Amino acid sequence: MRKKTQPPTGRRLNGTRALGKGLLVLELVADAQSAQSLSALAAQSGLPLSTVHRLLVTLTQQGFVERDAQTRRYRLGARMLTLAAGVLQQADLTREAPPIMQEFVRETGDAISLAALQDGRVVLLEKAQGLDAPRLFLHIGRQAPVHSTALGKALAAGLPDHDVLEILKRHGMARLTPRTITTPRRFLLHLEAVRRRGYALDDEETVVGARCLAVPVRNHRGQVVGALSTSGPTSTWSEERMATVLAALQHAAARLSERLGYRPPRQVNTQGRAPASASWPGVE
């Protein structure tokens, strides 16, 4: 009697569907702010109560989900911590960024830079040169001030004010152009706007005739660990052009943050797309 070496096609398809349903339930448990009941998970998933129960039993047996004996509600299990630790150990800012940065260049034609804060200074970690982009601040390892650059503002906006003041005290606030912010109070007010908008703008504050946009990159804890930026001359960067570039930059930052384990709140636009009618307040 001939043995079957492959399971029937229908069984493989059923297994694939079951896996997809199980991952959906697991994601709902992960996204929840608190432990979830069986009925709540069934309602959110749109799956039958019996199906969700079977999936949760399997996930619990494997350690991906835990069930509270008293409340009978479900939360993430310890095995998820092990998996997450492995992913985060493999995720590295400078390793994950290059392909995302190259995609930005292909989409916009503009250069893009990745930087982080080191000892209170902006340090360039990676770059991807655009076709016709001006070579502004594009040398790996080069340092720049926090108070005038879009990168510096995006990074500083992720810090508490007392840390920002310590940086300004240590490194000063040199006037690089007539538009440079040179007082701590004004800079802190400016950072409030950066946090509210979700992006930073250097409007001829570092180099006359050049504008720069920057967006923060976050890790799995939601901390700002880097920033992506792109630059353009004031002569060609119209408001429409800047809105287009900003949308692509925010999308790149969102993808890189996701690669580092960041999960934005549900109400946040995870695609990171800016509205077409974005305003450009400049120096505030």
Tab-separated table of C-alpha atoms in Angstrom:
chain	number	residue	atom	x	y	z
A	1	MET	CA	0.000	0.000	0.000
A	2	ARG	CA	1.463	3.304	-1.089
A	3	LYS	CA	2.045	5.861	1.657
A	4	LYS	CA	1.145	9.490	1.199
A	5	THR	CA	4.214	11.674	1.630
A	6	GLN	CA	2.334	14.984	1.561
A	7	PRO	CA	-0.769	15.987	3.489
A	8	PRO	CA	-3.829	16.775	1.417
A	9	THR	CA	-3.993	20.278	-0.032
A	10	GLY	CA	-7.101	21.096	1.978
A	11	ARG	CA	-5.334	20.207	5.205
A	12	ARG	CA	-2.418	22.507	4.344
A	13	LEU	CA	-4.825	25.333	3.571
A	14	ASN	CA	-6.718	24.765	6.801
A	15	GLY	CA	-3.429	24.887	8.709
A	16	THR	CA	-2.530	28.175	7.056
A	17	ARG	CA	-5.903	29.665	7.920
A	18	ALA	CA	-5.591	28.474	11.514
A	19	LEU	CA	-2.154	30.036	11.788
A	20	GLY	CA	-3.473	33.338	10.483
A	21	LYS	CA	-6.347	33.292	12.970
A	22	GLY	CA	-4.007	32.427	15.815
A	23	LEU	CA	-1.678	35.297	14.940
A	24	LEU	CA	-4.660	37.650	14.779
A	25	VAL	CA	-5.745	36.689	18.287
A	26	LEU	CA	-2.182	36.956	19.573
A	27	GLU	CA	-1.872	40.449	18.094
A	28	LEU	CA	-5.114	41.526	19.740
A	29	VAL	CA	-3.818	40.323	23.110
A	30	ALA	CA	-0.541	42.217	22.503
A	31	ASP	CA	-2.279	45.434	21.464
A	32	ALA	CA	-4.600	45.516	24.471
A	33	GLN	CA	-3.800	47.856	27.333
A	34	SER	CA	-4.974	45.238	29.849
A	35	ALA	CA	-5.868	41.553	30.046
A	36	GLN	CA	-8.754	40.627	27.730
A	37	SER	CA	-11.718	38.317	28.170
A	38	LEU	CA	-12.575	35.551	25.748
A	39	SER	CA	-15.734	37.332	24.618
A	40	ALA	CA	-13.866	40.595	24.020
A	41	LEU	CA	-11.245	38.879	21.865
A	42	ALA	CA	-13.940	37.089	19.889
A	43	ALA	CA	-15.757	40.363	19.270
A	44	GLN	CA	-12.575	42.158	18.187
A	45	SER	CA	-11.443	39.349	15.910
A	46	GLY	CA	-14.803	38.637	14.345
A	47	LEU	CA	-14.208	34.921	14.907
A	48	PRO	CA	-16.598	32.465	16.594
A	49	LEU	CA	-16.230	32.198	20.353
A	50	SER	CA	-15.399	28.491	20.106
A	51	THR	CA	-12.653	29.158	17.542
A	52	VAL	CA	-11.045	31.856	19.675
A	53	HIS	CA	-11.200	29.570	22.701
A	54	ARG	CA	-9.386	26.754	20.848
A	55	LEU	CA	-6.735	29.178	19.614
A	56	LEU	CA	-6.199	30.597	23.099
A	57	VAL	CA	-5.845	27.096	24.551
A	58	THR	CA	-3.073	26.354	22.055
A	59	LEU	CA	-1.362	29.713	22.596
A	60	THR	CA	-1.532	29.191	26.363
A	61	GLN	CA	-0.074	25.697	26.120
A	62	GLN	CA	2.840	27.066	24.098
A	63	GLY	CA	3.454	29.888	26.579
A	64	PHE	CA	2.609	32.749	24.210
A	65	VAL	CA	-0.475	33.688	26.250
A	66	GLU	CA	-1.307	33.425	29.952
A	67	ARG	CA	-4.756	33.092	31.519
A	68	ASP	CA	-5.413	34.663	34.890
A	69	ALA	CA	-6.998	31.995	37.103
A	70	GLN	CA	-9.158	34.510	38.963
A	71	THR	CA	-10.324	36.892	36.245
A	72	ARG	CA	-10.151	34.322	33.412
A	73	ARG	CA	-8.678	37.033	31.221
A	74	TYR	CA	-5.780	36.638	28.821
A	75	ARG	CA	-2.475	38.492	28.596
A	76	LEU	CA	0.861	37.914	26.876
A	77	GLY	CA	2.902	35.000	28.195
A	78	ALA	CA	6.535	34.775	29.210
A	79	ARG	CA	7.557	33.131	25.947
A	80	MET	CA	6.729	36.365	24.129
A	81	LEU	CA	9.398	38.098	26.220
A	82	THR	CA	11.942	35.542	25.063
A	83	LEU	CA	11.027	36.082	21.422
A	84	ALA	CA	10.993	39.852	21.824
A	85	ALA	CA	14.412	39.809	23.454
A	86	GLY	CA	15.789	37.863	20.517
A	87	VAL	CA	14.324	40.279	17.984
A	88	LEU	CA	15.573	43.335	19.859
A	89	GLN	CA	19.024	41.819	20.228
A	90	GLN	CA	19.193	41.389	16.468
A	91	ALA	CA	17.704	44.798	15.689
A	92	ASP	CA	20.332	47.509	15.351
A	93	LEU	CA	19.738	51.092	14.296
A	94	THR	CA	22.572	51.293	11.776
A	95	ARG	CA	21.922	47.823	10.390
A	96	GLU	CA	18.189	48.273	9.871
A	97	ALA	CA	18.354	51.795	8.435
A	98	PRO	CA	20.220	51.519	5.072
A	99	PRO	CA	17.571	49.716	2.975
A	100	ILE	CA	14.863	52.025	4.282
A	101	MET	CA	17.026	55.071	3.546
A	102	GLN	CA	17.769	53.825	0.027
A	103	GLU	CA	14.055	53.423	-0.621
A	104	PHE	CA	13.534	57.052	0.456
A	105	VAL	CA	16.176	58.163	-2.075
A	106	ARG	CA	14.513	56.165	-4.838
A	107	GLU	CA	11.143	57.670	-3.976
A	108	THR	CA	12.192	61.303	-3.609
A	109	GLY	CA	15.616	61.665	-5.218
A	110	ASP	CA	16.777	63.513	-2.099
A	111	ALA	CA	19.550	62.633	0.332
A	112	ILE	CA	18.713	61.274	3.752
A	113	SER	CA	20.749	61.133	6.964
A	114	LEU	CA	20.509	59.131	10.184
A	115	ALA	CA	21.874	60.618	13.391
A	116	ALA	CA	21.823	60.112	17.151
A	117	LEU	CA	22.808	62.084	20.226
A	118	GLN	CA	26.229	61.395	21.679
A	119	ASP	CA	27.478	63.476	24.608
A	120	GLY	CA	25.026	66.225	23.804
A	121	ARG	CA	25.985	66.538	20.143
A	122	VAL	CA	24.313	65.315	16.962
A	123	VAL	CA	26.460	62.601	15.363
A	124	LEU	CA	25.807	61.334	11.840
A	125	LEU	CA	25.576	57.522	11.745
A	126	GLU	CA	24.464	56.749	8.187
A	127	LYS	CA	23.751	58.569	4.928
A	128	ALA	CA	22.246	57.889	1.526
A	129	GLN	CA	23.118	60.476	-1.084
A	130	GLY	CA	20.408	61.750	-3.405
A	131	LEU	CA	20.822	62.432	-7.098
A	132	ASP	CA	20.893	66.219	-6.981
A	133	ALA	CA	20.806	66.882	-3.249
A	134	PRO	CA	23.247	69.411	-1.791
A	135	ARG	CA	25.973	67.821	0.329
A	136	LEU	CA	25.055	69.329	3.660
A	137	PHE	CA	26.174	67.505	6.822
A	138	LEU	CA	26.762	64.233	5.017
A	139	HIS	CA	30.036	62.952	6.514
A	140	ILE	CA	29.787	59.876	8.732
A	141	GLY	CA	30.861	60.717	12.269
A	142	ARG	CA	30.553	64.461	11.791
A	143	GLN	CA	29.057	66.348	14.722
A	144	ALA	CA	26.544	69.184	14.691
A	145	PRO	CA	24.833	71.321	17.324
A	146	VAL	CA	21.474	70.445	18.819
A	147	HIS	CA	19.959	73.917	18.921
A	148	SER	CA	20.056	74.806	15.205
A	149	THR	CA	19.728	71.557	13.246
A	150	ALA	CA	16.497	69.714	12.485
A	151	LEU	CA	18.183	66.485	13.588
A	152	GLY	CA	19.157	68.063	16.887
A	153	LYS	CA	15.649	69.357	17.494
A	154	ALA	CA	14.036	66.007	16.685
A	155	LEU	CA	16.428	64.250	19.058
A	156	ALA	CA	16.170	66.864	21.816
A	157	ALA	CA	12.376	66.743	21.661
A	158	GLY	CA	12.615	63.192	23.000
A	159	LEU	CA	14.392	64.374	26.154
A	160	PRO	CA	13.009	66.021	29.295
A	161	ASP	CA	13.589	69.763	29.453
A	162	HIS	CA	16.185	69.543	32.228
A	163	ASP	CA	18.365	67.285	30.061
A	164	VAL	CA	17.994	69.684	27.146
A	165	LEU	CA	19.035	72.612	29.328
A	166	GLU	CA	22.102	70.676	30.477
A	167	ILE	CA	23.114	70.117	26.851
A	168	LEU	CA	22.632	73.791	25.994
A	169	LYS	CA	24.639	74.832	29.041
A	170	ARG	CA	27.479	72.484	28.137
A	171	HIS	CA	27.713	73.257	24.431
A	172	GLY	CA	26.268	76.752	24.167
A	173	MET	CA	23.956	78.159	21.513
A	174	ALA	CA	26.155	79.810	18.911
A	175	ARG	CA	24.440	82.052	16.381
A	176	LEU	CA	25.168	80.397	13.031
A	177	THR	CA	22.764	82.468	10.942
A	178	PRO	CA	20.399	85.378	11.651
A	179	ARG	CA	17.620	82.818	12.177
A	180	THR	CA	19.388	80.630	14.781
A	181	ILE	CA	17.621	80.241	18.129
A	182	THR	CA	20.067	81.424	20.780
A	183	THR	CA	18.142	81.450	24.074
A	184	PRO	CA	17.223	78.349	26.134
A	185	ARG	CA	13.705	79.574	26.886
A	186	ARG	CA	12.889	80.110	23.235
A	187	PHE	CA	14.404	76.757	22.319
A	188	LEU	CA	12.282	74.902	24.886
A	189	LEU	CA	9.171	76.605	23.509
A	190	HIS	CA	10.246	75.561	20.032
A	191	LEU	CA	10.656	71.944	21.180
A	192	GLU	CA	7.079	71.950	22.455
A	193	ALA	CA	5.962	72.669	18.898
A	194	VAL	CA	8.280	69.953	17.554
A	195	ARG	CA	6.741	67.382	19.905
A	196	ARG	CA	3.244	68.489	18.966
A	197	ARG	CA	3.873	68.334	15.205
A	198	GLY	CA	6.005	65.198	15.267
A	199	TYR	CA	8.759	66.643	13.062
A	200	ALA	CA	11.466	69.317	13.233
A	201	LEU	CA	12.356	72.035	10.745
A	202	ASP	CA	15.656	73.878	10.347
A	203	ASP	CA	14.660	76.921	8.308
A	204	GLU	CA	18.031	78.519	7.442
A	205	GLU	CA	19.085	78.254	11.093
A	206	THR	CA	22.310	76.347	10.374
A	207	VAL	CA	23.096	77.281	6.768
A	208	VAL	CA	21.682	80.268	4.901
A	209	GLY	CA	19.731	79.109	1.855
A	210	ALA	CA	19.047	75.596	3.132
A	211	ARG	CA	16.135	73.950	4.897
A	212	CYS	CA	16.141	70.614	6.666
A	213	LEU	CA	13.378	68.347	7.961
A	214	ALA	CA	13.861	65.642	10.603
A	215	VAL	CA	11.658	62.971	12.174
A	216	PRO	CA	12.431	60.943	15.315
A	217	VAL	CA	13.079	57.195	15.322
A	218	ARG	CA	11.854	55.260	18.368
A	219	ASN	CA	12.776	51.942	19.937
A	220	HIS	CA	10.550	49.279	21.513
A	221	ARG	CA	10.127	51.407	24.639
A	222	GLY	CA	9.011	54.435	22.658
A	223	GLN	CA	12.264	56.259	23.373
A	224	VAL	CA	13.799	58.470	20.698
A	225	VAL	CA	17.046	56.721	19.749
A	226	GLY	CA	17.758	58.454	16.460
A	227	ALA	CA	16.373	60.741	13.783
A	228	LEU	CA	16.143	60.781	9.998
A	229	SER	CA	16.542	64.009	8.056
A	230	THR	CA	16.632	65.389	4.551
A	231	SER	CA	17.654	68.796	3.215
A	232	GLY	CA	16.867	71.075	0.318
A	233	PRO	CA	17.601	74.582	-0.917
A	234	THR	CA	15.092	77.300	-0.113
A	235	SER	CA	14.967	78.148	-3.813
A	236	THR	CA	13.314	74.819	-4.733
A	237	TRP	CA	11.715	73.609	-1.513
A	238	SER	CA	8.219	74.993	-1.891
A	239	GLU	CA	5.549	74.174	0.693
A	240	GLU	CA	4.121	71.538	-1.631
A	241	ARG	CA	7.534	69.952	-2.155
A	242	MET	CA	8.262	69.973	1.570
A	243	ALA	CA	4.933	68.282	2.329
A	244	THR	CA	5.762	65.515	-0.147
A	245	VAL	CA	9.268	65.022	1.249
A	246	LEU	CA	8.033	65.090	4.832
A	247	ALA	CA	5.465	62.384	4.105
A	248	ALA	CA	8.188	60.109	2.700
A	249	LEU	CA	10.507	60.921	5.621
A	250	GLN	CA	7.828	60.142	8.204
A	251	HIS	CA	7.049	56.890	6.443
A	252	ALA	CA	10.744	55.926	6.537
A	253	ALA	CA	11.007	56.797	10.243
A	254	ALA	CA	7.865	54.799	11.009
A	255	ARG	CA	9.254	51.749	9.194
A	256	LEU	CA	12.613	52.002	10.945
A	257	SER	CA	10.935	52.442	14.337
A	258	GLU	CA	8.830	49.368	13.634
A	259	ARG	CA	12.001	47.398	12.834
A	260	LEU	CA	13.299	48.422	16.280
A	261	GLY	CA	10.166	47.103	17.971
A	262	TYR	CA	8.146	50.303	18.308
A	263	ARG	CA	4.378	49.959	18.222
A	264	PRO	CA	2.578	53.317	17.954
A	265	PRO	CA	-0.714	53.888	19.764
A	266	ARG	CA	-3.722	52.870	17.720
A	267	GLN	CA	-4.907	56.440	17.214
A	268	VAL	CA	-1.594	57.410	15.602
A	269	ASN	CA	-1.299	57.155	11.820
A	270	THR	CA	1.110	54.220	11.563
A	271	GLN	CA	1.877	55.003	7.950
A	272	GLY	CA	3.411	58.258	9.129
A	273	ARG	CA	1.891	60.181	6.251
A	274	ALA	CA	1.739	63.938	6.622
A	275	PRO	CA	-1.293	65.890	5.439
A	276	ALA	CA	-0.866	67.594	2.111
A	277	SER	CA	-1.689	70.917	3.716
A	278	ALA	CA	1.147	70.812	6.278
A	279	SER	CA	2.091	74.253	7.551
A	280	TRP	CA	5.647	75.434	7.967
A	281	PRO	CA	5.956	77.633	11.052
A	282	GLY	CA	9.724	77.995	10.821
A	283	VAL	CA	11.442	79.493	13.852
A	284	GLU	CA	9.042	80.105	16.688
